[in-house]
C-alpha positions as semicolon CSV with decimal commas, in nm:
position;residue;x (nm);y (nm);z (nm)
1;M;0,287;-2,336;0,843
2;S;0,107;-2,621;1,043
3;P;-0,151;-2,843;0,876
4;L;-0,460;-2,690;0,753
5;P;-0,781;-2,747;0,977
6;I;-0,994;-3,033;0,824
7;N;-1,290;-2,780;0,754
8;L;-1,062;-2,556;0,548
9;M;-0,909;-2,858;0,367
10;R;-1,260;-2,947;0,247
11;L;-1,320;-2,582;0,123
12;L;-0,975;-2,572;-0,049
13;G;-1,054;-2,902;-0,232
14;S;-1,359;-2,723;-0,395
15;I;-1,163;-2,400;-0,486
16;S;-0,970;-2,436;-0,814
17;M;-0,679;-2,200;-0,910
18;V;-0,925;-2,041;-1,153
19;G;-1,150;-1,960;-0,855
20;I;-0,855;-1,817;-0,675
21;V;-0,764;-1,591;-0,956
22;S;-1,115;-1,484;-0,988
23;S;-1,159;-1,407;-0,617
24;L;-0,849;-1,196;-0,614
25;G;-0,945;-1,022;-0,943
26;L;-0,611;-1,098;-1,110
27;T;-0,622;-1,070;-1,477
28;T;-0,388;-1,043;-1,786
29;A;-0,434;-0,894;-2,135
30;S;-0,361;-1,075;-2,461
31;S;-0,130;-0,921;-2,722
32;T;-0,448;-0,855;-2,935
33;D;-0,613;-0,670;-2,643
34;N;-0,297;-0,471;-2,594
35;A;-0,276;-0,362;-2,968
36;K;-0,645;-0,258;-2,950
37;T;-0,585;-0,060;-2,636
38;T;-0,269;0,105;-2,782
39;A;-0,464;0,221;-3,084
40;M;-0,747;0,368;-2,891
41;C;-0,518;0,546;-2,643
42;H;-0,345;0,714;-2,930
43;R;-0,667;0,809;-3,087
44;I;-0,808;0,967;-2,778
45;A;-0,475;1,145;-2,712
46;S;-0,488;1,302;-3,049
47;Q;-0,856;1,431;-2,992
48;L;-0,827;1,505;-2,637
49;P;-0,477;1,644;-2,578
50;G;-0,331;1,620;-2,236
51;R;-0,593;1,363;-2,113
52;I;-0,407;1,046;-2,183
53;S;-0,117;0,929;-1,979
54;Y;0,109;0,618;-2,025
55;P;0,327;0,383;-1,797
56;D;0,604;0,578;-1,645
57;D;0,431;0,915;-1,680
58;S;0,392;1,078;-1,348
59;V;0,009;1,117;-1,397
60;Y;-0,016;0,740;-1,479
61;D;0,201;0,637;-1,174
62;T;0,013;0,872;-0,930
63;S;-0,326;0,723;-1,053
64;L;-0,204;0,374;-0,992
65;S;-0,048;0,437;-0,659
66;T;-0,358;0,592;-0,502
67;Y;-0,565;0,276;-0,521
68;Y;-0,673;0,151;-0,172
69;S;-0,565;-0,207;-0,224
70;A;-0,241;-0,358;-0,338
71;Q;-0,430;-0,580;-0,574
72;E;-0,566;-0,282;-0,759
73;R;-0,236;-0,108;-0,766
74;A;-0,074;-0,414;-0,921
75;L;-0,279;-0,382;-1,241
76;N;-0,133;-0,200;-1,525
77;P;-0,371;-0,040;-1,778
78;G;-0,248;0,055;-2,133
79;C;-0,328;0,413;-2,052
80;V;-0,513;0,622;-1,808
81;F;-0,769;0,874;-1,925
82;T;-0,813;1,179;-1,686
83;P;-1,118;1,397;-1,783
84;T;-1,169;1,721;-1,628
85;S;-1,535;1,790;-1,752
86;T;-1,856;1,611;-1,859
87;A;-1,768;1,706;-2,222
88;D;-1,439;1,513;-2,182
89;V;-1,630;1,207;-2,077
90;S;-1,889;1,230;-2,350
91;R;-1,615;1,278;-2,614
92;F;-1,431;0,969;-2,472
93;I;-1,728;0,751;-2,499
94;K;-1,796;0,868;-2,850
95;L;-1,441;0,793;-2,966
96;M;-1,449;0,451;-2,786
97;T;-1,757;0,360;-2,958
98;A;-1,710;0,505;-3,313
99;G;-1,568;0,199;-3,475
100;S;-1,671;-0,163;-3,452
101;Y;-1,781;-0,330;-3,141
102;A;-1,479;-0,553;-3,158
103;S;-1,242;-0,238;-3,173
104;I;-1,353;-0,120;-2,823
105;P;-1,097;-0,205;-2,567
106;Q;-1,199;-0,293;-2,208
107;F;-1,208;0,014;-1,967
108;A;-1,265;0,082;-1,595
109;I;-1,400;0,371;-1,418
110;R;-1,269;0,501;-1,085
111;S;-1,315;0,783;-0,845
112;G;-1,171;0,695;-0,495
113;G;-1,065;0,340;-0,595
114;H;-1,152;0,205;-0,257
115;K;-1,271;-0,148;-0,345
116;Y;-1,052;-0,434;-0,239
117;F;-1,043;-0,687;-0,525
118;A;-0,842;-0,631;-0,837
119;G;-1,032;-0,511;-1,140
120;A;-1,318;-0,347;-0,950
121;A;-1,204;-0,007;-1,078
122;N;-0,888;-0,072;-1,268
123;V;-0,822;-0,292;-1,575
124;A;-0,506;-0,478;-1,691
125;G;-0,410;-0,378;-2,045
126;G;-0,725;-0,167;-2,100
127;I;-0,806;0,199;-2,035
128;T;-0,872;0,334;-1,690
129;V;-1,090;0,637;-1,657
130;D;-0,968;0,833;-1,357
131;M;-1,244;1,052;-1,260
132;R;-1,086;1,259;-0,993
133;G;-1,024;1,554;-1,211
134;I;-1,396;1,616;-1,201
135;H;-1,423;1,723;-0,850
136;D;-1,614;2,059;-0,864
137;V;-1,855;2,145;-0,586
138;N;-2,149;2,381;-0,624
139;F;-2,468;2,464;-0,432
140;N;-2,808;2,551;-0,561
141;A;-2,950;2,892;-0,484
142;D;-3,086;2,818;-0,138
143;F;-2,795;2,567;-0,051
144;S;-3,048;2,279;-0,022
145;V;-2,878;2,071;-0,288
146;I;-2,510;2,026;-0,343
147;S;-2,369;1,932;-0,683
148;I;-2,057;1,710;-0,660
149;G;-1,826;1,617;-0,948
150;G;-1,821;1,238;-1,005
151;G;-1,447;1,213;-0,916
152;A;-1,466;1,398;-0,593
153;I;-1,318;1,265;-0,274
154;W;-1,534;1,344;0,021
155;S;-1,252;1,415;0,283
156;S;-1,049;1,656;0,057
157;D;-1,292;1,794;-0,195
158;V;-1,640;1,810;-0,037
159;Y;-1,669;1,839;0,333
160;Q;-1,477;2,164;0,361
161;Y;-1,743;2,344;0,157
162;L;-2,032;2,188;0,358
163;V;-1,875;2,275;0,690
164;A;-1,825;2,634;0,575
165;H;-2,200;2,671;0,545
166;N;-2,292;2,473;0,855
167;L;-2,426;2,194;0,634
168;T;-2,353;1,827;0,580
169;A;-2,453;1,561;0,323
170;A;-2,473;1,187;0,316
171;G;-2,104;1,131;0,271
172;A;-1,813;0,900;0,346
173;R;-1,698;0,839;0,697
174;L;-1,335;0,772;0,625
175;P;-1,065;0,969;0,431
176;G;-0,991;0,895;0,060
177;I;-1,335;0,770;-0,042
178;G;-1,480;0,904;-0,358
179;I;-1,837;0,973;-0,431
180;G;-1,871;0,757;-0,744
181;G;-1,883;0,391;-0,625
182;F;-1,985;0,503;-0,285
183;A;-2,313;0,659;-0,390
184;T;-2,395;0,425;-0,680
185;G;-2,345;0,119;-0,444
186;G;-2,545;0,252;-0,152
187;G;-2,319;0,443;0,095
188;I;-2,325;0,415;0,472
189;T;-2,284;0,752;0,643
190;F;-2,308;0,936;0,975
191;L;-2,665;1,011;0,880
192;A;-2,760;0,651;0,811
193;R;-3,011;0,613;1,083
194;R;-3,201;0,938;0,989
195;N;-3,168;0,973;0,612
196;G;-3,082;0,621;0,495
197;W;-2,822;0,518;0,238
198;A;-2,619;0,796;0,057
199;C;-2,806;0,708;-0,255
200;D;-3,133;0,778;-0,097
201;T;-3,044;1,141;-0,076
202;V;-2,937;1,176;-0,437
203;V;-3,186;1,384;-0,620
204;G;-3,024;1,388;-0,953
205;F;-2,746;1,231;-1,158
206;E;-2,564;1,374;-1,455
207;V;-2,485;1,068;-1,655
208;V;-2,288;0,999;-1,987
209;L;-2,458;0,706;-2,167
210;A;-2,302;0,451;-2,387
211;S;-2,387;0,669;-2,679
212;G;-2,188;0,956;-2,536
213;Q;-2,533;1,143;-2,477
214;V;-2,562;1,335;-2,147
215;V;-2,868;1,304;-1,953
216;H;-2,993;1,423;-1,616
217;A;-3,172;1,148;-1,425
218;T;-3,408;1,266;-1,161
219;A;-3,745;1,168;-1,002
220;D;-3,925;1,349;-1,285
221;S;-3,694;1,276;-1,581
222;H;-3,550;0,937;-1,657
223;R;-3,692;0,811;-1,331
224;D;-3,609;0,456;-1,415
225;L;-3,248;0,540;-1,460
226;W;-3,240;0,750;-1,150
227;L;-3,365;0,466;-0,944
228;A;-3,131;0,204;-1,112
229;L;-2,823;0,421;-1,019
230;K;-2,926;0,405;-0,650
231;G;-2,754;0,076;-0,591
232;G;-2,702;-0,034;-0,944
233;S;-2,332;0,061;-0,949
234;N;-2,133;0,113;-1,283
235;N;-2,383;-0,072;-1,517
236;F;-2,565;0,223;-1,685
237;G;-2,325;0,495;-1,780
238;I;-2,054;0,716;-1,617
239;V;-2,193;0,952;-1,357
240;T;-2,026;1,301;-1,390
241;H;-2,218;1,485;-1,135
242;F;-2,416;1,387;-0,822
243;N;-2,685;1,606;-0,663
244;L;-2,747;1,542;-0,310
245;T;-2,972;1,698;-0,047
246;T;-2,793;1,903;0,216
247;Y;-2,874;1,909;0,596
248;A;-2,817;2,168;0,861
249;Q;-2,517;2,056;1,074
250;G;-2,306;2,211;1,325
251;H;-2,051;2,033;1,546
252;M;-2,112;1,661;1,628
253;L;-1,958;1,384;1,838
254;G;-1,741;1,129;1,674
255;G;-1,438;0,900;1,723
256;V;-1,340;0,557;1,869
257;I;-1,310;0,398;2,207
258;G;-1,080;0,090;2,239
259;F;-1,101;-0,192;2,490
260;N;-0,910;-0,480;2,614
261;Y;-0,995;-0,785;2,426
262;T;-1,148;-1,007;2,707
263;P;-1,448;-1,227;2,735
264;S;-1,624;-0,974;2,983
265;V;-1,575;-0,695;2,734
266;L;-1,725;-0,903;2,453
267;D;-2,024;-1,004;2,682
268;A;-2,073;-0,631;2,751
269;Q;-2,055;-0,529;2,386
270;A;-2,307;-0,797;2,285
271;K;-2,556;-0,666;2,552
272;A;-2,502;-0,308;2,474
273;F;-2,526;-0,343;2,096
274;N;-2,838;-0,557;2,115
275;D;-2,985;-0,282;2,334
276;F;-2,887;-0,017;2,107
277;M;-3,056;-0,190;1,814
278;K;-3,400;-0,227;1,998
279;P;-3,677;-0,016;1,849
280;E;-3,760;0,124;2,178
281;N;-3,409;0,278;2,210
282;F;-3,387;0,400;1,854
283;D;-3,219;0,748;1,820
284;E;-3,195;0,873;1,460
285;K;-2,907;1,093;1,543
286;A;-2,685;0,802;1,652
287;M;-2,471;0,575;1,413
288;M;-2,197;0,344;1,557
289;G;-2,008;0,028;1,499
290;V;-1,851;-0,249;1,688
291;L;-1,505;-0,335;1,547
292;L;-1,315;-0,660;1,624
293;T;-0,962;-0,669;1,485
294;Y;-0,659;-0,890;1,475
295;E;-0,341;-0,733;1,348
296;N;0,027;-0,794;1,415
297;G;-0,059;-1,076;1,651
298;V;-0,293;-0,865;1,873
299;S;-0,657;-0,884;1,910
300;G;-0,865;-0,571;1,978
301;V;-1,214;-0,454;2,012
302;A;-1,348;-0,094;1,964
303;N;-1,650;0,122;1,922
304;S;-1,688;0,396;1,665
305;L;-1,956;0,628;1,794
306;F;-2,114;0,917;1,602
307;Y;-2,388;1,157;1,717
308;L;-2,536;1,444;1,511
309;D;-2,547;1,677;1,810
310;P;-2,249;1,817;2,006
311;D;-2,325;1,603;2,299
312;P;-2,015;1,432;2,451
313;S;-2,209;1,176;2,624
314;P;-2,547;1,087;2,446
315;A;-2,770;0,863;2,654
316;V;-2,800;0,616;2,367
317;F;-2,429;0,545;2,406
318;R;-2,395;0,536;2,771
319;Q;-2,384;0,149;2,788
320;F;-2,072;0,151;2,554
321;L;-1,918;0,445;2,750
322;S;-1,954;0,257;3,079
323;I;-1,785;-0,074;2,976
324;P;-1,481;-0,146;3,181
325;G;-1,147;-0,210;3,033
326;Q;-1,111;0,103;2,812
327;T;-0,762;0,138;2,653
328;S;-0,839;0,462;2,478
329;N;-1,098;0,722;2,425
330;Q;-1,064;0,946;2,120
331;L;-1,417;1,090;2,102
332;L;-1,424;1,443;1,991
333;V;-1,681;1,716;1,942
334;T;-1,601;1,894;1,621
335;D;-1,724;1,948;1,252
336;S;-1,800;1,647;1,035
337;G;-1,513;1,707;0,800
338;D;-1,278;1,694;1,100
339;I;-1,443;1,388;1,228
340;V;-1,379;1,204;0,899
341;N;-1,015;1,295;0,895
342;Q;-0,969;1,216;1,271
343;F;-1,149;0,882;1,227
344;G;-0,908;0,781;0,960
345;H;-0,631;0,821;1,222
346;F;-0,818;0,657;1,505
347;T;-0,915;0,340;1,320
348;P;-0,673;0,048;1,296
349;P;-0,432;0,045;0,995
350;A;-0,635;-0,057;0,684
351;L;-0,539;-0,413;0,590
352;A;-0,560;-0,329;0,227
353;R;-0,284;-0,059;0,259
354;Y;-0,054;-0,270;0,471
355;S;-0,096;-0,613;0,329
356;T;-0,003;-0,748;-0,008
357;S;-0,353;-0,895;-0,058
358;A;-0,684;-0,829;0,114
359;A;-1,051;-0,970;0,060
360;E;-1,379;-0,849;0,201
361;T;-1,720;-1,010;0,238
362;T;-2,048;-0,912;0,383
363;Y;-2,372;-1,037;0,521
364;T;-2,695;-0,893;0,670
365;F;-2,918;-0,984;0,951
366;H;-3,178;-0,848;1,204
367;N;-3,131;-0,786;1,568
368;R;-3,290;-1,023;1,809
369;N;-3,096;-1,078;2,135
370;S;-2,745;-1,068;2,275
371;A;-2,710;-1,446;2,277
372;I;-2,679;-1,435;1,891
373;Y;-2,379;-1,192;1,910
374;L;-2,209;-1,412;2,169
375;K;-2,245;-1,712;1,931
376;L;-2,094;-1,502;1,655
377;F;-1,807;-1,387;1,883
378;Q;-1,748;-1,762;1,985
379;S;-1,737;-1,864;1,611
380;Y;-1,494;-1,573;1,531
381;N;-1,257;-1,664;1,827
382;E;-1,247;-2,032;1,720
383;S;-1,164;-1,930;1,360
384;L;-0,913;-1,682;1,496
385;Q;-0,728;-1,947;1,683
386;E;-0,711;-2,163;1,363
387;L;-0,554;-1,854;1,188
388;K;-0,303;-1,787;1,463
389;E;-0,193;-2,148;1,439
390;Q;-0,098;-2,107;1,071
391;N;0,158;-1,830;1,142
392;I;0,066;-1,652;0,821
393;L;0,285;-1,352;0,742
394;G;0,082;-1,027;0,779
395;S;-0,246;-1,201;0,850
396;G;-0,519;-0,991;0,995
397;I;-0,892;-0,952;1,027
398;Q;-1,122;-0,654;1,063
399;W;-1,488;-0,740;1,153
400;L;-1,732;-0,452;1,158
401;I;-2,080;-0,481;1,304
402;Q;-2,303;-0,185;1,245
403;P;-2,657;-0,083;1,190
404;Q;-2,797;-0,103;0,839
405;P;-2,921;0,238;0,714
406;V;-3,294;0,305;0,770
407;S;-3,399;0,372;0,414
408;N;-3,696;0,529;0,261
409;G;-3,692;0,245;-0,004
410;I;-3,653;0,483;-0,290
411;N;-3,362;0,298;-0,454
412;S;-3,291;-0,029;-0,637
413;F;-3,226;-0,255;-0,335
414;G;-3,578;-0,381;-0,306
415;Q;-3,564;-0,394;0,074
416;T;-3,847;-0,316;0,315
417;P;-3,836;0,063;0,397
418;N;-3,793;0,207;0,748
419;V;-3,655;-0,110;0,916
420;K;-3,473;-0,020;1,213
421;D;-3,322;-0,349;1,329
422;G;-3,109;-0,430;1,036
423;I;-2,745;-0,499;1,063
424;T;-2,473;-0,480;0,797
425;I;-2,145;-0,673;0,832
426;S;-1,798;-0,585;0,672
427;L;-1,558;-0,880;0,715
428;V;-1,203;-0,819;0,592
429;V;-0,888;-1,042;0,589
430;G;-0,537;-0,933;0,489
431;W;-0,208;-1,128;0,428
432;N;0,132;-1,074;0,265
433;N;0,248;-1,397;0,093
434;P;0,072;-1,490;-0,238
435;A;0,141;-1,857;-0,130
436;D;-0,125;-1,805;0,132
437;D;-0,392;-1,675;-0,110
438;E;-0,579;-2,013;-0,123
439;Y;-0,582;-2,049;0,267
440;M;-0,688;-1,696;0,327
441;L;-0,977;-1,690;0,088
442;A;-1,096;-2,028;0,213
443;F;-1,052;-1,885;0,577
444;L;-1,283;-1,594;0,497
445;K;-1,541;-1,806;0,318
446;S;-1,548;-2,040;0,612
447;L;-1,591;-1,772;0,873
448;H;-1,852;-1,605;0,656
449;D;-2,047;-1,923;0,619
450;K;-2,031;-2,019;1,001
451;H;-2,181;-1,678;1,079
452;V;-2,459;-1,711;0,818
453;D;-2,539;-2,057;0,973
454;V;-2,566;-1,908;1,305
455;L;-2,792;-1,643;1,185
456;T;-2,997;-1,865;0,961
457;K;-3,068;-2,118;1,259
458;A;-3,169;-1,809;1,466
459;G;-3,412;-1,705;1,206
460;V;-3,255;-1,356;1,162
461;Y;-3,057;-1,381;0,843
462;N;-3,134;-1,142;0,557
463;P;-3,006;-1,261;0,219
464;F;-2,940;-0,897;0,110
465;I;-2,576;-0,842;0,001
466;Y;-2,457;-0,473;0,040
467;L;-2,259;-0,426;-0,292
468;N;-1,996;-0,191;-0,145
469;Y;-1,878;-0,455;0,107
470;A;-1,930;-0,749;-0,126
471;D;-1,670;-1,002;-0,227
472;Q;-1,630;-1,068;-0,603
473;S;-1,752;-1,419;-0,561
474;Q;-2,085;-1,271;-0,423
475;D;-2,386;-1,159;-0,639
476;P;-2,531;-0,848;-0,479
477;F;-2,794;-0,804;-0,755
478;A;-2,934;-1,147;-0,703
479;S;-3,027;-1,039;-0,347
480;Y;-3,218;-0,718;-0,448
481;G;-3,584;-0,748;-0,386
482;H;-3,776;-1,089;-0,340
483;H;-3,567;-1,359;-0,500
484;G;-3,377;-1,110;-0,716
485;S;-3,687;-0,943;-0,840
486;M;-3,519;-0,601;-0,884
487;K;-3,241;-0,755;-1,086
488;K;-3,487;-0,797;-1,371
489;L;-3,593;-0,432;-1,349
490;L;-3,210;-0,327;-1,354
491;L;-3,158;-0,548;-1,664
492;A;-3,444;-0,371;-1,836
493;V;-3,295;-0,033;-1,756
494;S;-2,949;-0,144;-1,893
495;N;-3,104;-0,268;-2,208
496;K;-3,286;0,053;-2,257
497;Y;-3,001;0,285;-2,192
498;D;-2,720;0,063;-2,313
499;P;-2,860;-0,168;-2,592
500;K;-2,505;-0,261;-2,705
501;R;-2,419;-0,361;-2,351
502;I;-2,097;-0,148;-2,337
503;F;-2,116;-0,133;-1,961
504;Q;-2,189;-0,488;-1,924
505;V;-1,914;-0,618;-2,140
506;K;-1,661;-0,356;-2,199
507;V;-1,646;-0,250;-1,845
508;P;-1,582;-0,573;-1,671
509;G;-1,514;-0,451;-1,328
510;G;-1,736;-0,444;-1,032
511;F;-2,054;-0,642;-1,036
512;K;-2,249;-0,694;-1,358
513;L;-2,612;-0,771;-1,409
């Protein structure tokens, strides 16, 4: 490797090895913790036969192998608990909390397991609750609400039932994503410009509390908990079922267009995206993204385009469709389930699946003019050149620029409702060699900070941090509301429903209040 750029050397000087371990989420368990976990695993196995698996069991190994990131796959819990019903989860919690507080081992809760950093939905030496056995799907009498098990995967468990009835719901856009963290963290969907975040469409949560009690949180019952779970993540209980509003949906447009990575294409992308985001051009049926990538030494730029009507060339996308330099056009008119599965094939290989390590960060801003995007592109290209000079094995970047959902504000985010010019960023880096951890994390932070600086100087930066894209070093809850005002309300809800702080202390993964 060549010498580090000066700006990254400064960043590295302020990052201790403790910080590196924290950012990657790497943890170890003490012998005392292991003994505690072993005793609890045996206890649960005796009371819930067939629900506990141990290292080298096929169920255990399959659970670990299906995490999205290598960092999560590298963690080894003492055992994995695989419930198949709400009653199983309730019994599990009661067994876990029946003894002294000190006897409760740490545990994690997963559905799709799609977060990057280690420990988000897995736990070294503790007990991982793999919710994917609770994947039932049911409709109410008039099909206006779909009830989805807390471990269901959108692509394999849910969309097929919606499509069969010419319906859709606010679900994931990529294969393999579960409903659990997706909906409790927000959720960006094909419907985002019309129906907001996925959590905005949740009319009810079935939740197992820290006491083992099962409650149904709705707008009319346990309303404070209902609102808290719309963005509050895993801090209040284990959600065993989600009830979401359904929407009529036939075939739709979806897919990806690829382009040559040239200055003229980037200029055209900046203009087209800025125009797309202008209020006078707003089309609630349209959702899209601009994706810049660097993988295997090759830079790319693409558009993901989704439209809720079966129109192969919607007017709102014509600027993107007419940009010269197309290298591929994989747009399809088909059902939403097929769009999700095809989109997974069209997008570049996920860095988390093909790199030993990956990290993601996010930031939010408001649209103003194309010049801002050009400045962001320039900053990205300068940083990319620095990265190329390091010759880091497996290094890559995925930078997604997309509209923020237009929300009704009935959630815990504390953001102004019905804002149509918001933009949410996912910025991901991947690499293969642990020796490069320090550099790559500093690189990600540097690029993030450069972009935030550009946006702050332009007066368009929004401090809101979208939890599902956030790095472990970020604090999403501090960004909820004005100066974190919503965080106080979330803490009050946590104290009310979990006075012993089981989900704050014994479930260390994700983001805590």
